[in-house]
Short mmCIF file of C-alpha atoms in Angstrom, two decimals:
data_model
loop_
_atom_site.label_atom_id
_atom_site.label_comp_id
_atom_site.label_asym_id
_atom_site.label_seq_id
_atom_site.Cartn_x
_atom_site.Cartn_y
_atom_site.Cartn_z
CA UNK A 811 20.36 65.85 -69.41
CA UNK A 812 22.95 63.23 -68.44
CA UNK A 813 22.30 64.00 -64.85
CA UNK A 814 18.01 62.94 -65.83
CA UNK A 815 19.19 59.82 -67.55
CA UNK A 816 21.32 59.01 -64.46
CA UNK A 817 18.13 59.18 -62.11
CA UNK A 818 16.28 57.63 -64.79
CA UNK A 819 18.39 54.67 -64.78
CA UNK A 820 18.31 54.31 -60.98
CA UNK A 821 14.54 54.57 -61.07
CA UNK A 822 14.30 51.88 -63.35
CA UNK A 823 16.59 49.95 -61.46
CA UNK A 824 15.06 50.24 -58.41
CA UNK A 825 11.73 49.47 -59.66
CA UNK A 826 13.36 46.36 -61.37
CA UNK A 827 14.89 45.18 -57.80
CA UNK A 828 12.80 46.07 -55.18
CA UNK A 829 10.08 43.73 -56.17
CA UNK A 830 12.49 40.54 -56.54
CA UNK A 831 13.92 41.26 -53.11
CA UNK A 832 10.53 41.69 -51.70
CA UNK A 833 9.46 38.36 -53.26
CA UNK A 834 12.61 36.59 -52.34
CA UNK A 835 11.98 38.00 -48.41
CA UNK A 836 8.19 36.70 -48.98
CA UNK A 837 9.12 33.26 -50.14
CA UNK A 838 11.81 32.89 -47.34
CA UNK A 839 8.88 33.59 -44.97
CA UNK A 840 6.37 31.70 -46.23
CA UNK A 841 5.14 29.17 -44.76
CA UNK A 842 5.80 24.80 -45.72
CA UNK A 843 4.31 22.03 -43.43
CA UNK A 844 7.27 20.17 -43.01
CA UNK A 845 8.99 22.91 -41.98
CA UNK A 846 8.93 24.84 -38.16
CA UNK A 847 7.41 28.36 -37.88
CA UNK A 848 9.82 31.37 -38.50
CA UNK A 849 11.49 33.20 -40.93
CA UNK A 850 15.16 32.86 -42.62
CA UNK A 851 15.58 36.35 -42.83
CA UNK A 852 17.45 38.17 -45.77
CA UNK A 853 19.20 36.45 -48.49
CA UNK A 854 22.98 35.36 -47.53
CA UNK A 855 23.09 36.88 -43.88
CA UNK A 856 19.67 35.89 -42.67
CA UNK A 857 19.13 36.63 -39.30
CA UNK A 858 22.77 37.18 -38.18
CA UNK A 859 23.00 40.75 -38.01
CA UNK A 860 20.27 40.29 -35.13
CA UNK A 861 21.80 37.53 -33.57
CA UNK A 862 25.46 39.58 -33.00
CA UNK A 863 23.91 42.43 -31.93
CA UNK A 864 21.61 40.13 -29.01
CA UNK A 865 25.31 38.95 -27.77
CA UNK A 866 27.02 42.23 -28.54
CA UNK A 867 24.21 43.24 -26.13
CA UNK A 868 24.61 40.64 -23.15
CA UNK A 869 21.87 39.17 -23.76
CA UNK A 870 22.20 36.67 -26.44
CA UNK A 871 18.87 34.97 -24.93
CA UNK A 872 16.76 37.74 -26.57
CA UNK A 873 17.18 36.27 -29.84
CA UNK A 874 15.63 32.91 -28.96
CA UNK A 875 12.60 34.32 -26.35
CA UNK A 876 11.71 37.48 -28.89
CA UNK A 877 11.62 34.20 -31.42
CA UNK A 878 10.09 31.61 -29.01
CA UNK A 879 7.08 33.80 -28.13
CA UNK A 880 6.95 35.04 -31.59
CA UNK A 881 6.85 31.67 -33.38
CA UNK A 882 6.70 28.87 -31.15
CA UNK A 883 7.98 28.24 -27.63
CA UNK A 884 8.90 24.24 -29.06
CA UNK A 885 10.88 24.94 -32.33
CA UNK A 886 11.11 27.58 -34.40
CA UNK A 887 13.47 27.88 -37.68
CA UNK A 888 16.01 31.02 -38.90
CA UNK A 889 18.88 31.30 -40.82
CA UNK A 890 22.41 32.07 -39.06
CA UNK A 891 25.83 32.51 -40.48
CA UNK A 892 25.26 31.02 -44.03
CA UNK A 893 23.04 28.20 -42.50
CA UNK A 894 19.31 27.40 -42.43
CA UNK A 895 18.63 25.39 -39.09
CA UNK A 896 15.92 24.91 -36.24
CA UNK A 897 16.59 25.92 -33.07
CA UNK A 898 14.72 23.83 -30.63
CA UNK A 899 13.25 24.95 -27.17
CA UNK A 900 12.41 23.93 -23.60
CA UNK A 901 13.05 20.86 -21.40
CA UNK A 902 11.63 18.55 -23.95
CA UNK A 903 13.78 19.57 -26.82
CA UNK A 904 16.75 19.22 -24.76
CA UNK A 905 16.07 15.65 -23.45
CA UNK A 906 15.68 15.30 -27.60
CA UNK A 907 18.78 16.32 -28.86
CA UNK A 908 21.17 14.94 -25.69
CA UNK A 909 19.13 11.16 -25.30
CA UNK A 910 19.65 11.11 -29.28
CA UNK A 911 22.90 12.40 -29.45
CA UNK A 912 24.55 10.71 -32.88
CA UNK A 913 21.08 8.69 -33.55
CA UNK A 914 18.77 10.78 -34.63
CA UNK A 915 21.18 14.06 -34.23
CA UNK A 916 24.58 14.84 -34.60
CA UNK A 917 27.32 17.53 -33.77
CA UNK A 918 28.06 19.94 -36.25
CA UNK A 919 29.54 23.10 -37.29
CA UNK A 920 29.03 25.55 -39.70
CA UNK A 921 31.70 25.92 -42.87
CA UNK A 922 32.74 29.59 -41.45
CA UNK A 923 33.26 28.07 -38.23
CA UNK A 924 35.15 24.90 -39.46
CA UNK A 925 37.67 27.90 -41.66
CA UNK A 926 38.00 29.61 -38.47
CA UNK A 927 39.11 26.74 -36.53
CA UNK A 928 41.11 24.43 -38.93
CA UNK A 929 44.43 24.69 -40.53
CA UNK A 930 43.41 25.11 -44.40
CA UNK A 931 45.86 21.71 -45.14
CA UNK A 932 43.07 20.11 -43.83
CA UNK A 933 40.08 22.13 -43.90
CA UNK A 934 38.87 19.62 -46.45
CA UNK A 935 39.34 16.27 -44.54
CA UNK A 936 37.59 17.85 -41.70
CA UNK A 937 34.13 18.92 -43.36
CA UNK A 938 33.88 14.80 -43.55
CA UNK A 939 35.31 14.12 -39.89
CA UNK A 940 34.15 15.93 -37.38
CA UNK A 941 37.06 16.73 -34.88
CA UNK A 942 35.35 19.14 -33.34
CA UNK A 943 33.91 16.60 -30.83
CA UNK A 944 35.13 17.11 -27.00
CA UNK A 945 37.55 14.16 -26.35
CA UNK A 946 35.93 11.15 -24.95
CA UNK A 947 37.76 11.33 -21.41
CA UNK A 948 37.04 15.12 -20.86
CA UNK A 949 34.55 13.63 -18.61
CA UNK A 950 37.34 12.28 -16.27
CA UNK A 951 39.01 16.13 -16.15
CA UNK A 952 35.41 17.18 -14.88
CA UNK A 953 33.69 14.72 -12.62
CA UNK A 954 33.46 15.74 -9.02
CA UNK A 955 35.86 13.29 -8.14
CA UNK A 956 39.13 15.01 -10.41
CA UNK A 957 37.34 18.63 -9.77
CA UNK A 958 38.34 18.11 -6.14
CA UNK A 959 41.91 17.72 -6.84
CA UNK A 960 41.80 21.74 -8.40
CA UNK A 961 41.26 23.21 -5.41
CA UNK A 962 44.84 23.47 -4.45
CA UNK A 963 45.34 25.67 -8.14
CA UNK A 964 41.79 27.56 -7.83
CA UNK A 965 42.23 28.84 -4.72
CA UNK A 966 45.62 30.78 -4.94
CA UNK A 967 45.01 31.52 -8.89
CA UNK A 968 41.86 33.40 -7.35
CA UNK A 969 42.94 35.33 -4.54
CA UNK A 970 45.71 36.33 -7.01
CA UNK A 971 43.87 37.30 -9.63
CA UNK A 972 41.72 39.66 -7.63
CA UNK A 973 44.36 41.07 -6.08
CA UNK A 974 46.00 42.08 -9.39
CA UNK A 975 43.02 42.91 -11.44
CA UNK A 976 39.96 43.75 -8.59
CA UNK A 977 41.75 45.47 -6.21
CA UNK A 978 43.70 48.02 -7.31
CA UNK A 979 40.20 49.18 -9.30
CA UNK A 980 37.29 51.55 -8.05
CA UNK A 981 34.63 49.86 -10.06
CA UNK A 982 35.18 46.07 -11.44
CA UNK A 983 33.19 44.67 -14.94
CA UNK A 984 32.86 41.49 -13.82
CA UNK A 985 31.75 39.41 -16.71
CA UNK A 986 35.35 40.18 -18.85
CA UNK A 987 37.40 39.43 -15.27
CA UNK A 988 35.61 36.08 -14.64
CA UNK A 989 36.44 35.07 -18.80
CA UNK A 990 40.57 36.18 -18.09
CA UNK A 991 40.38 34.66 -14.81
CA UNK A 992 38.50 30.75 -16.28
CA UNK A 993 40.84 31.21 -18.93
CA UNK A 994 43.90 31.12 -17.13
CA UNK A 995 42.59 28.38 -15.39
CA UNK A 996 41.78 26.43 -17.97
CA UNK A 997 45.19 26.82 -19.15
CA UNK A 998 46.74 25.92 -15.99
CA UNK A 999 44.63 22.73 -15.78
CA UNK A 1000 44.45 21.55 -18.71
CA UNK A 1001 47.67 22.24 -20.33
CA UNK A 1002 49.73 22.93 -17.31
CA UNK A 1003 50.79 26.35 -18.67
CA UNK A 1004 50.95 28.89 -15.58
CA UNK A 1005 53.07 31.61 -16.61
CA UNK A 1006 50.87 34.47 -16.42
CA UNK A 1007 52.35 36.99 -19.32
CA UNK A 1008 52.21 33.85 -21.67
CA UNK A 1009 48.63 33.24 -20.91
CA UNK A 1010 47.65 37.19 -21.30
CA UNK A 1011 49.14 37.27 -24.50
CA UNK A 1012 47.50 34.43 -26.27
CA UNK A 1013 44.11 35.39 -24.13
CA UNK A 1014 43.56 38.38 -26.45
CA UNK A 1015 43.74 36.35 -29.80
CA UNK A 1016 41.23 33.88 -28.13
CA UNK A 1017 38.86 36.87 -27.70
CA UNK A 1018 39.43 38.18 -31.90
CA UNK A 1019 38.38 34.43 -32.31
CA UNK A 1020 35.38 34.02 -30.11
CA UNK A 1021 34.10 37.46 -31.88
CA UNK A 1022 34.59 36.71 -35.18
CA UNK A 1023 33.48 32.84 -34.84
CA UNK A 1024 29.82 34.49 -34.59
CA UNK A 1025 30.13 37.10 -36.86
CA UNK A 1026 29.05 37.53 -40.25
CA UNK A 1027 31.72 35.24 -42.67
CA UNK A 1028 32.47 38.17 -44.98
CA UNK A 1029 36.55 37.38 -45.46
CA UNK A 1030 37.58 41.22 -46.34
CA UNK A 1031 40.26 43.30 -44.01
CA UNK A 1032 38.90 44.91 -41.46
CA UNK A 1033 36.09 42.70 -40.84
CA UNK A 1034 35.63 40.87 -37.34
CA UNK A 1035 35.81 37.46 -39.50
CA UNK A 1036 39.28 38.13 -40.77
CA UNK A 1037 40.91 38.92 -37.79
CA UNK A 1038 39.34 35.77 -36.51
CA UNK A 1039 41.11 34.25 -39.31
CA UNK A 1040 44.43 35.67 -38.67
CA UNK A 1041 43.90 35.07 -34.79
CA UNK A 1042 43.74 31.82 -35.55
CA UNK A 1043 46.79 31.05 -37.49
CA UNK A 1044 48.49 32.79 -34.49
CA UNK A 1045 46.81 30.42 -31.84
CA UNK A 1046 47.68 27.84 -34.39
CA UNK A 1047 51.55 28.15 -34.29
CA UNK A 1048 51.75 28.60 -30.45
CA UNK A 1049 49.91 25.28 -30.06
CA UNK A 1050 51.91 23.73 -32.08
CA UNK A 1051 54.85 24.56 -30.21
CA UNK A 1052 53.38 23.29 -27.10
CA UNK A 1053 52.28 20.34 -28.34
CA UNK A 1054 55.26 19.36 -29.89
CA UNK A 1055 57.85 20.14 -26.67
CA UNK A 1056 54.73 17.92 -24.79
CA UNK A 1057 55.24 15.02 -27.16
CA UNK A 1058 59.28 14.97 -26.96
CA UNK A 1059 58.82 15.54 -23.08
CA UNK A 1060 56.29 12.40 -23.11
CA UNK A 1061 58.75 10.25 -24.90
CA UNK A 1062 61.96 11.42 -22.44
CA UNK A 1063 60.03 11.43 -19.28
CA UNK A 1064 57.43 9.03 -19.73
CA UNK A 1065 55.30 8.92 -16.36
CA UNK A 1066 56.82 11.72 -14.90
CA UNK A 1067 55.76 14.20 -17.56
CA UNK A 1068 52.20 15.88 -17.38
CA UNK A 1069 48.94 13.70 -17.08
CA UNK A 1070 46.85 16.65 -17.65
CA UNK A 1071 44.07 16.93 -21.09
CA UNK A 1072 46.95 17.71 -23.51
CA UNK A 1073 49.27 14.47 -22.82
CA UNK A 1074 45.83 12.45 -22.88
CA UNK A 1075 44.61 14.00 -25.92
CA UNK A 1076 48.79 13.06 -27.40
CA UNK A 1077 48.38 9.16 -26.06
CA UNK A 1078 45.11 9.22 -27.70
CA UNK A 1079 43.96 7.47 -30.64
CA UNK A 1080 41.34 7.72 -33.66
CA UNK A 1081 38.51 4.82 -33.85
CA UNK A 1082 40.18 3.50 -36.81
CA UNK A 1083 43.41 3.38 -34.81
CA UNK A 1084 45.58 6.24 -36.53
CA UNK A 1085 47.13 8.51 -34.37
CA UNK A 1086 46.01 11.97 -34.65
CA UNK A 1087 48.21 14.76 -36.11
CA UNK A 1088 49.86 17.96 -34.40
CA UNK A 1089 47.13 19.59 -36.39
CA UNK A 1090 44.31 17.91 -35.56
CA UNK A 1091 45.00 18.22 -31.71
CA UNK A 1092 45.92 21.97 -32.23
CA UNK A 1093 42.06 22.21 -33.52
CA UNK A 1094 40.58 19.86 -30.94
CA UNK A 1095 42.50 22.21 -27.85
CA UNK A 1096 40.53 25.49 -30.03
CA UNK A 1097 37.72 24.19 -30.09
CA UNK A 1098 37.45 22.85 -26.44
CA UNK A 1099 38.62 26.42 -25.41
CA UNK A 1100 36.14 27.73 -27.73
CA UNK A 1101 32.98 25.84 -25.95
CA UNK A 1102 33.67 26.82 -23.11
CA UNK A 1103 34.15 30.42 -24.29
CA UNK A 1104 30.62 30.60 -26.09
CA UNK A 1105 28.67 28.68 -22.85
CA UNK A 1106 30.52 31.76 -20.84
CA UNK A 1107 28.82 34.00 -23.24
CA UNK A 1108 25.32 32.37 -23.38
CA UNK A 1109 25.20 32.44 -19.69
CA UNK A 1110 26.89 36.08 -19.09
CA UNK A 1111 23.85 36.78 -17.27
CA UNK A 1112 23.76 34.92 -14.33
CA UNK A 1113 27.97 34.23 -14.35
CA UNK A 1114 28.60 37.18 -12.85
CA UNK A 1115 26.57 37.41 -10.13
CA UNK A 1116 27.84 33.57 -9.46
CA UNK A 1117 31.20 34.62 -10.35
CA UNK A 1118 31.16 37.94 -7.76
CA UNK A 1119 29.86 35.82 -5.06
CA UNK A 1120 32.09 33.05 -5.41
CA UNK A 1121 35.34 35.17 -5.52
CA UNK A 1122 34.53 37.38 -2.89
CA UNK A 1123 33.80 34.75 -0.75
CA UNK A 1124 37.72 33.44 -1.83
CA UNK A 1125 38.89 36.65 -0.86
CA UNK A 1126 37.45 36.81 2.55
CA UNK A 1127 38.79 33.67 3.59
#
């Protein structure tokens, strides 16, 4: 008898749910003429599940062409991490968003990105301020004039790095070598941090981050968002320890310390003039690293064919 109530009970609660999910779905699909074409998904996750398993996959691109041709090729809208947004689409989107950049659009991130990246002192402060932006001279690290003067680090850090991690190997996964190897380079270039064992043991942190930065913000053990969480307090405190033996070397050596990004992004100011804290650089350096993570990841397709051509060709000379 208890065992029929039991079932009963379900029944009747099932009966009681199922139609308010369905409607919930229906009214998140439905359509609104102010809105783009598309659907938000399910309630709280949206269409994130779909989204990690398209880059868990490779092929992160999937998501956007299975919407594109499903919606509209222009703009289409869906829900991601928490966050209703429009994605928008072709070569007349793009001249859009980068001829209007802080006009008519500006650059943001999501809250579960901003925990992820952000010391929680000031988590806060920066949901106002965006200090996520990519420094204003970055540009001078990466015109063709200053890329010409890494030639003399690329070329050995290459030829080294496939004979350490190509050669000794019968088959070679090419995407995850050409991430270690622009990693340590970055490193190197930026920061002007060469020693090899250092860089492999922050790199796998880095990776826990990138993961969990686009995975669903659930903040339980075990879950890909909280070891992004704890990856990032680790990052945290090791940036902070270069960046303040960078600032004391700055003050002892003046001109003959460092001119790399990390010294420029020390000498640098805020608009309002205030000079920016140990924390807020430690988030900037993350989130520069991070960028250039992602774009690695939205273009895994054709970076490894680049990447196996390019390197090979290294080798041979």
């Amino acid at each position: 008898m208890d065992l029929f109530f039991s079932n009963l009970l379900y029944l009747i609660l099932l009966s009681i749910s199922l139609p308010i999910v369905i409607l919930i779905i229906y009214s998140r699909k439905s359509s609104n003429p102010y809105l783009p074409p598309g659907t938000l998904g399910w309630p709280v996750i949206g269409e994130t599940l779909e989204f990690a398993l398209a880059c868990q996959g490779g092929n992160p691109a999937k998501f956007v062409k299975d919407r594109m041709n499903k919606y509209s090729p222009q703009v289409f809208k869906t829900s991601l991490l928490e966050a209703n947004m429009a994605v928008i689409c072709g070569a007349s989107g793009n001249k859009f968003l980068f001829s209007n950049e802080d006009k008519l659009v500006v650059s943001w991130w999501q809250r579960s990105m901003k925990k992820i990246l952000c010391f929680p002192s000031v988590f806060d402060e920066t949901l106002v301020r965006d200090n996520f932006k990519p420094p204003t001279f970055l540009h001078q690290f990466l015109k063709p004039e200053a890329l010409q003067h890494y030639i003399a680090v690329m070329d050995p850090m290459a030829g080294e790095h496939i004979k350490i991690y190509w050669s000794p190997l019968g088959e070679v996964k090419v995407f995850p070598m050409a991430k270690k190897y622009s990693f340590a380079l970055a490193f190197q270039v930026f920061m002007s941090i060469a020693d090899p064992q250092y860089v492999e043991m922050i790199y796998h942190p880095f990776q826990i981050l990138t993961q969990g930065f686009l995975s669903v913000p659930i903040d339980i053990p075990g879950t890909a968002f909280n070891r992004a969480l704890k990856a990032s307090k680790f990052i945290h405190g090791e940036l902070l320890e270069i960046i303040r033996k960078r600032r004391m070397e700055l003050e002892q050596k003046g001109e003959s310390a460092p001119r790399d990004l990390l010294s420029h992004m020390l000498s640098s100011l805020h608009e309002n003039g205030d000079v920016k804290s140990e924390m807020e650089i430690s988030t900037q350096v993350i989130a520069c690293f991070l960028r250039h993570t992602i774009a690695q990841v939205l273009s895994s397709r054709s970076s490894s064919s680049t990447w196996l051509s390019s390197l090979m060709s290294i080798a041979k000379s």
